[in-house]
PDB file of C-alpha atoms in Angstrom:
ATOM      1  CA  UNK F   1    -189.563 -54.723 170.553  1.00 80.00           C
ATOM      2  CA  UNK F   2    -187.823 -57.442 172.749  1.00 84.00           C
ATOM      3  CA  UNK F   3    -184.860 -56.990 170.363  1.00 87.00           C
ATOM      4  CA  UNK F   4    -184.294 -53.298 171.464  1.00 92.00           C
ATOM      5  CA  UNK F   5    -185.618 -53.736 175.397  1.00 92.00           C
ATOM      6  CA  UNK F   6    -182.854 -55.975 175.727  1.00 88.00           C
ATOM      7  CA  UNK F   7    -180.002 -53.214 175.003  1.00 88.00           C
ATOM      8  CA  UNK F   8    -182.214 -50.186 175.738  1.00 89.00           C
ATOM      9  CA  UNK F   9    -184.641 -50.862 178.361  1.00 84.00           C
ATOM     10  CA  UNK F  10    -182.069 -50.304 181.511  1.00 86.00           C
ATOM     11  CA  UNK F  11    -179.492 -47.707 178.995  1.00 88.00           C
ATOM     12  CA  UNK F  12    -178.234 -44.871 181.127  1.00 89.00           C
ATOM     13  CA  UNK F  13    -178.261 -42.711 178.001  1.00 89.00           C
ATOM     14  CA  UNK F  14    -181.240 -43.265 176.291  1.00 92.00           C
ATOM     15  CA  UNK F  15    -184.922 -43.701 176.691  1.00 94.00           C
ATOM     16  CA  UNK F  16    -186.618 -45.786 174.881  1.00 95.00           C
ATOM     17  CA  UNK F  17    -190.636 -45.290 173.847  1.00 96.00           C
ATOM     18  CA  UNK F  18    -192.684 -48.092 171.694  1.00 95.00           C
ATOM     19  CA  UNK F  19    -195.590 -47.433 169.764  1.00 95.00           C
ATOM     20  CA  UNK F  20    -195.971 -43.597 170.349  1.00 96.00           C
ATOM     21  CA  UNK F  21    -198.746 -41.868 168.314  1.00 96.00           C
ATOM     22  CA  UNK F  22    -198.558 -38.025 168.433  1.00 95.00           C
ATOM     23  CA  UNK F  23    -200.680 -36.167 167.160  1.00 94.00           C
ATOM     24  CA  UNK F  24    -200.001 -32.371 165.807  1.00 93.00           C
ATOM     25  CA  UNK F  25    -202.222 -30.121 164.615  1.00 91.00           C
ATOM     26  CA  UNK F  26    -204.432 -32.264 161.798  1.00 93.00           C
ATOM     27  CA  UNK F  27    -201.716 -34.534 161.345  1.00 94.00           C
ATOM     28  CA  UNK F  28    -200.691 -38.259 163.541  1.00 94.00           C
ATOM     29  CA  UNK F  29    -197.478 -40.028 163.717  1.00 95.00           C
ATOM     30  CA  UNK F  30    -197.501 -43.349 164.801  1.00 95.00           C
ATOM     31  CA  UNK F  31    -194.375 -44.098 165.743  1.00 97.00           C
ATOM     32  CA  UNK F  32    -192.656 -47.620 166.259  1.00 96.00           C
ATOM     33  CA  UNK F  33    -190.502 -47.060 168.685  1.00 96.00           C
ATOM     34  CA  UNK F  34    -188.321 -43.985 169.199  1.00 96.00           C
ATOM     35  CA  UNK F  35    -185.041 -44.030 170.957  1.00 95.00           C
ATOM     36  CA  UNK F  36    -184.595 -40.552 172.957  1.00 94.00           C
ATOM     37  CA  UNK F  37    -180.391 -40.201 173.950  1.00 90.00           C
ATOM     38  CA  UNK F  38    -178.638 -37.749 175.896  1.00 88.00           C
ATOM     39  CA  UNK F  39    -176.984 -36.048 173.260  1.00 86.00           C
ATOM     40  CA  UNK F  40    -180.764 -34.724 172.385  1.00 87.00           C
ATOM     41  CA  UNK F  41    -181.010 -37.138 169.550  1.00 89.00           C
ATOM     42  CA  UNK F  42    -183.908 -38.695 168.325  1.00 92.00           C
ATOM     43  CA  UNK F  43    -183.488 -42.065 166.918  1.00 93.00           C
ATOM     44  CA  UNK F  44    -186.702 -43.163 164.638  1.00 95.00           C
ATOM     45  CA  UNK F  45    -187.365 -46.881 164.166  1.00 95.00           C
ATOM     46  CA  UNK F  46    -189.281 -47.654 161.665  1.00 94.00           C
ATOM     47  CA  UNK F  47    -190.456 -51.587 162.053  1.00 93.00           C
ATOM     48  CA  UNK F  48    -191.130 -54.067 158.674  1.00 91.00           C
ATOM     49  CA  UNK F  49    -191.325 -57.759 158.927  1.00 89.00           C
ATOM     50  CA  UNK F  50    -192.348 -58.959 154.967  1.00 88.00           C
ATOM     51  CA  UNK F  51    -192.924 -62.747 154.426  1.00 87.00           C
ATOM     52  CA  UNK F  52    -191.806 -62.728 150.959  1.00 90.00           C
ATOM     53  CA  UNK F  53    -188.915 -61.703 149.536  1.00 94.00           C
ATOM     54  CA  UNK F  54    -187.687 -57.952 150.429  1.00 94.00           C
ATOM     55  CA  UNK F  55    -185.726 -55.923 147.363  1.00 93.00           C
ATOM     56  CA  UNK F  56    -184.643 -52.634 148.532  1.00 90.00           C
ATOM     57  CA  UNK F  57    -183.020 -50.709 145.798  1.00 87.00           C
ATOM     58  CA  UNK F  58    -180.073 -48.073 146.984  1.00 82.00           C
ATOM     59  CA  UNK F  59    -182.647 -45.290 147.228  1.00 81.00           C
ATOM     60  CA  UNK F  60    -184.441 -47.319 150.017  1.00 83.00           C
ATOM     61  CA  UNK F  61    -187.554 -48.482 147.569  1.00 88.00           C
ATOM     62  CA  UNK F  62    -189.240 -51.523 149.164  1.00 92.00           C
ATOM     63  CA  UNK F  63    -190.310 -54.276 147.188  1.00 94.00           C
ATOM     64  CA  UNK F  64    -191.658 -57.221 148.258  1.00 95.00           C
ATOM     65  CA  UNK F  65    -191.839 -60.544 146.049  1.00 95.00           C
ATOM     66  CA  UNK F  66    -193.849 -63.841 147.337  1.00 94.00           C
ATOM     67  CA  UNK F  67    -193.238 -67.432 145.887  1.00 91.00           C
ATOM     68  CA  UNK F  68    -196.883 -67.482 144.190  1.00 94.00           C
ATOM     69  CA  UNK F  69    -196.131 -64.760 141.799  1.00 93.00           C
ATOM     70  CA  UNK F  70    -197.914 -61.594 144.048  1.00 94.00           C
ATOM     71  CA  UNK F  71    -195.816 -58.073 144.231  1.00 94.00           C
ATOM     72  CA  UNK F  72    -196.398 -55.671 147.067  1.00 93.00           C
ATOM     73  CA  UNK F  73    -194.426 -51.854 147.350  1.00 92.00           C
ATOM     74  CA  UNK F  74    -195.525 -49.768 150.267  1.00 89.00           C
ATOM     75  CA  UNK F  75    -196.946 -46.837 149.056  1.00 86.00           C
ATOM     76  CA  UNK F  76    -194.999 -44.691 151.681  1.00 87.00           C
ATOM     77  CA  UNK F  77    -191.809 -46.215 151.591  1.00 90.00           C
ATOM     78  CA  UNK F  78    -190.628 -47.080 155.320  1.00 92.00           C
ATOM     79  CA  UNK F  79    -187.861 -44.086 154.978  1.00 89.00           C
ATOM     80  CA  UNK F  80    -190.409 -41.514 153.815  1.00 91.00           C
ATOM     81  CA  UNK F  81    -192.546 -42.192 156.393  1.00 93.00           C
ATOM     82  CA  UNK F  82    -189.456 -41.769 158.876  1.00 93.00           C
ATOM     83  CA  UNK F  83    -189.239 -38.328 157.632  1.00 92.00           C
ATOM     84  CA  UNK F  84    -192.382 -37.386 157.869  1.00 94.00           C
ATOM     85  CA  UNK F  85    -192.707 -38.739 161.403  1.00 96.00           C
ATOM     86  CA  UNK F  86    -189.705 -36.315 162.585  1.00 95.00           C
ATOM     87  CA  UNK F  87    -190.994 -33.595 160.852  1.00 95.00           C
ATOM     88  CA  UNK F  88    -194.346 -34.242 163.162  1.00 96.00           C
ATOM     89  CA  UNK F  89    -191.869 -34.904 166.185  1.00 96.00           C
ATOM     90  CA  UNK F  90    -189.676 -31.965 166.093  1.00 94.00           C
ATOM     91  CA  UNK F  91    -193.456 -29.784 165.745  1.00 95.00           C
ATOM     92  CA  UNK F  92    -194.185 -32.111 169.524  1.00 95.00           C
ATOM     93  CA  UNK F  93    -191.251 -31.586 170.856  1.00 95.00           C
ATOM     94  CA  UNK F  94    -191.074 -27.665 170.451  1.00 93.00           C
ATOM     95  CA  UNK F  95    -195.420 -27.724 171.671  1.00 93.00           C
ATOM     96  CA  UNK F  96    -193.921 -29.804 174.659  1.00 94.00           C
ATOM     97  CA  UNK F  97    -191.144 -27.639 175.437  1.00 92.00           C
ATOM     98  CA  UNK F  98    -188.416 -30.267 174.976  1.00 92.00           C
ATOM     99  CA  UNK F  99    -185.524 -28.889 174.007  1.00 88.00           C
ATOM    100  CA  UNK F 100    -181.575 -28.880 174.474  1.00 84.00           C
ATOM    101  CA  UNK F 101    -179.237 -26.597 175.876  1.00 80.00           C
ATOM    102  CA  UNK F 102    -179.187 -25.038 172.490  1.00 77.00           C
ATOM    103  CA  UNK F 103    -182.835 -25.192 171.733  1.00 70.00           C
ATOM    104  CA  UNK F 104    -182.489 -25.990 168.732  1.00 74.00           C
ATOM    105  CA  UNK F 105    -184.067 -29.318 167.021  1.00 78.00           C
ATOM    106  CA  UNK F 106    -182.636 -32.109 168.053  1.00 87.00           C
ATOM    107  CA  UNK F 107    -180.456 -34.620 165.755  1.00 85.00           C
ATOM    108  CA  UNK F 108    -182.903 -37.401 164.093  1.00 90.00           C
ATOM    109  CA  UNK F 109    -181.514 -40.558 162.540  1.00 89.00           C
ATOM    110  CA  UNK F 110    -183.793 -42.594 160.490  1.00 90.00           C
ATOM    111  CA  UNK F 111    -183.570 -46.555 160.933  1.00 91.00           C
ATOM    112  CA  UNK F 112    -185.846 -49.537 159.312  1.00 91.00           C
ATOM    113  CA  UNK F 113    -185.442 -52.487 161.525  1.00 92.00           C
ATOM    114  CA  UNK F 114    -186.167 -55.419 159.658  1.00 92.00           C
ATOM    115  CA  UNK F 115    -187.424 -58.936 161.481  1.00 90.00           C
ATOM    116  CA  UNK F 116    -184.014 -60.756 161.640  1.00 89.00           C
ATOM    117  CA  UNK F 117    -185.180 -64.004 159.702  1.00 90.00           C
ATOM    118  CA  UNK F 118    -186.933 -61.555 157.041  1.00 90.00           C
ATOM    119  CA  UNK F 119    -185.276 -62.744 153.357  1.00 90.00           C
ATOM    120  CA  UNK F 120    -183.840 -59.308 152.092  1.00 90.00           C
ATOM    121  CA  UNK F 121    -181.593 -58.025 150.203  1.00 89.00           C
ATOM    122  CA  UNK F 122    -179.851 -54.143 149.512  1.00 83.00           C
ATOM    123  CA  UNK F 123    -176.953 -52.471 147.686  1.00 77.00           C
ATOM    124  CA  UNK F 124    -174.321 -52.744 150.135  1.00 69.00           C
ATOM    125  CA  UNK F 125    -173.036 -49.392 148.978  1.00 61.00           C
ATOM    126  CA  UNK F 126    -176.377 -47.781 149.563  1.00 60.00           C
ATOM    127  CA  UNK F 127    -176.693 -43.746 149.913  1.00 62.00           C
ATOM    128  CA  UNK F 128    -179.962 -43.753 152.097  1.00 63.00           C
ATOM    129  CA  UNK F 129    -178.079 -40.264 153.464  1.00 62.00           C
ATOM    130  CA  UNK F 130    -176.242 -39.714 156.406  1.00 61.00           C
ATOM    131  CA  UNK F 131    -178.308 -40.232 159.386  1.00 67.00           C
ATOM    132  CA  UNK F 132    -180.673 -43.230 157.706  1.00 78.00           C
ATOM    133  CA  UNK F 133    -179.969 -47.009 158.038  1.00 84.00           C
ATOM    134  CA  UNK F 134    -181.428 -50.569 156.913  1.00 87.00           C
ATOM    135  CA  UNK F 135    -180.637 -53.162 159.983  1.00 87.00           C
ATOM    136  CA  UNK F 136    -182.136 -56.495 160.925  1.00 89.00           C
ATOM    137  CA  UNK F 137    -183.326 -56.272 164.705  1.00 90.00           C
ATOM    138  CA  UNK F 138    -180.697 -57.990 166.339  1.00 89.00           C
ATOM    139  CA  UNK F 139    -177.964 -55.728 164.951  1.00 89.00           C
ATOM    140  CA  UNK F 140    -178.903 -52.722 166.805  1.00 88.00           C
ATOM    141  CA  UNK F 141    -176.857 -52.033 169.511  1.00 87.00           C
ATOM    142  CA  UNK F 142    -176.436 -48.682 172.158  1.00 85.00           C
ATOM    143  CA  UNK F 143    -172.595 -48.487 170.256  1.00 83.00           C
ATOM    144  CA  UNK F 144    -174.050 -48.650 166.237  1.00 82.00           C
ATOM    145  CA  UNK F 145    -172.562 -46.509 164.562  1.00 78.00           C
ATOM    146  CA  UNK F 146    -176.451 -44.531 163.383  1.00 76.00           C
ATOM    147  CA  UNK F 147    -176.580 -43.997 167.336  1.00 75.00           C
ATOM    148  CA  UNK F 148    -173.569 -42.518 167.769  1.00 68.00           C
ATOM    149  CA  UNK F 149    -173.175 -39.124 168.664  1.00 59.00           C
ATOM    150  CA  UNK F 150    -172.889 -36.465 165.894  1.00 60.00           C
ATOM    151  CA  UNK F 151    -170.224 -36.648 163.776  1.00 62.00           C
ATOM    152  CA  UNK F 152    -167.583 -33.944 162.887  1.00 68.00           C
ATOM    153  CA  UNK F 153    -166.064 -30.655 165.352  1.00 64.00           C
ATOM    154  CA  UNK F 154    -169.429 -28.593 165.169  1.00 67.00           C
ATOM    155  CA  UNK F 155    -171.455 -32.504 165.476  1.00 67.00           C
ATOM    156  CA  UNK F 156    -169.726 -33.220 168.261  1.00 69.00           C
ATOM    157  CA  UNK F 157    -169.577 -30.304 170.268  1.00 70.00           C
ATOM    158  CA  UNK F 158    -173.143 -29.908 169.121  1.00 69.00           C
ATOM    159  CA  UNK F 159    -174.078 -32.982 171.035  1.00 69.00           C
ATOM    160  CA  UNK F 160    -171.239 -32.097 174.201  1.00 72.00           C
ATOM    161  CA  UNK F 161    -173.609 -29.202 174.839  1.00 77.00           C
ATOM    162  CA  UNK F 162    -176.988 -30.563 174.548  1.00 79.00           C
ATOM    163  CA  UNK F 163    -175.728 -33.341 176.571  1.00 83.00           C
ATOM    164  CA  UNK F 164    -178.260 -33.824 179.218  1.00 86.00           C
ATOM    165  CA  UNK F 165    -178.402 -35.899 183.011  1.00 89.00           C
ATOM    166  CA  UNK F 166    -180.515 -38.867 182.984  1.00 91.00           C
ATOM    167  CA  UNK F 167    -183.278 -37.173 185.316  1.00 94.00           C
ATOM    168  CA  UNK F 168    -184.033 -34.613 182.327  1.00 92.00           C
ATOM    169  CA  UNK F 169    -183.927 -37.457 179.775  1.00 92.00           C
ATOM    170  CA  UNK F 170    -186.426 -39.411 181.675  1.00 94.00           C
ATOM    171  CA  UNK F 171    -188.707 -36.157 181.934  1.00 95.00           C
ATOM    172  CA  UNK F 172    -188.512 -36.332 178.431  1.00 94.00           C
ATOM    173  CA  UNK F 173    -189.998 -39.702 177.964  1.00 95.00           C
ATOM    174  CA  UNK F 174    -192.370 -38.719 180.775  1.00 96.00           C
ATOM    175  CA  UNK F 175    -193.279 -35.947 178.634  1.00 96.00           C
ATOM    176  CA  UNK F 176    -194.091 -37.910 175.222  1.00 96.00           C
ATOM    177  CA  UNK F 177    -195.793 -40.230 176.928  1.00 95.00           C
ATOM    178  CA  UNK F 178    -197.766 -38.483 178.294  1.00 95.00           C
ATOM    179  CA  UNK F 179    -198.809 -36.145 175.036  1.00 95.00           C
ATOM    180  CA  UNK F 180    -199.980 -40.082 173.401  1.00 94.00           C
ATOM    181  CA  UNK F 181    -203.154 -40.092 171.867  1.00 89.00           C
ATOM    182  CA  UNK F 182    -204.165 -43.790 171.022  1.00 86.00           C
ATOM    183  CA  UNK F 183    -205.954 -44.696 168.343  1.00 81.00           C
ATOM    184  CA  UNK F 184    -208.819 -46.035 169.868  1.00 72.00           C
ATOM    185  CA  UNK F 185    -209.403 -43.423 172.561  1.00 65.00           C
ATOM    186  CA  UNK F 186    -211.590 -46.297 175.023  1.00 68.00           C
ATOM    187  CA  UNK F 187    -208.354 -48.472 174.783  1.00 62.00           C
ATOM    188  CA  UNK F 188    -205.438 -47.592 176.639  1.00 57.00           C
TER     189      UNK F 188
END
């Protein structure tokens, strides 16, 4: 978390929200940290620190490997569980009424953020698809490439028009907040 306060925590363009859990219906996401930008994109971070050796294979399977011979593979793989957690968020949002210019669902990119001393390594030519990403803490910044704004004419002008002021991005956060249900309902 002290990794993305430091470039988020004062950002003009996004808001950024740790440890949201948000529940819909019968189902919860827990939700690392989510970075809300102006654009009306939802950024997912999904947080993993392994002690052993991480393997991720260029579909984004985690396996972990420790020196005395043990083997652990998260049953939902970190990506998955992105997914599923936007498909829960985007079902929030639209109960909350947050919604862009458009009102339409806003753009979700899917990001594992991996301790920075974690001992990993992945396919450098990974396909994890277009808005998912693999990064070691430190190497998110607000000008990465996964949190820029959508790509191509109908991407862009997509985000141009769900572009929204800072006061309405805050209300946003406000908003989520607000809608968290923790776990333990006597601890706050």
């Amino acid at each position: 978390a002290r990794y993305l306060d430091r470039c988020f925590a004062d950002s003009p363009h996004h808001v950024l929200l740790h440890d949201l859990r948000l529940r819909v219906g019968h189902e919860t996401a827990q939700i690392d940290h989510l970075l809300l930008g102006r654009h009306f994109q939802c950024c997912l971070l999904e947080t993993k620190h392994y002690g052993g050796q991480l393997h991720i294979d260029a579909r984004g399977r985690f396996d972990v490997y420790y020196a005395d011979g043990r083997h652990f593979s998260p049953e939902l793989q970190p990506l998955e569980q992105s997914q599923r957690h936007a498909r829960l968020l985007r079902q929030g949002l639209a109960a909350l009424g947050i919604a862009g210019r458009l009102h339409r669902s806003p753009a979700f990119q899917h990001v594992v953020l991996l301790h920075p001393h974690t001992r990993a390594d992945w396919p450098t030519q990974a396909r994890w698809g277009r808005n998912a990403g693999i990064l070691k803490a430190d190497q998110l910044t607000p000008d990465h490439p996964l949190l820029a704004q959508p790509q191509g004419w109908w991407g862009g002008l997509r985000g141009w028009l769900n572009q929204c002021s800072r006061t309405t991005l805050l209300d946003w956060g406000q908003r989520l907040l607000a809608a968290h249900q923790p776990e333990d309902p006597y601890r706050l």
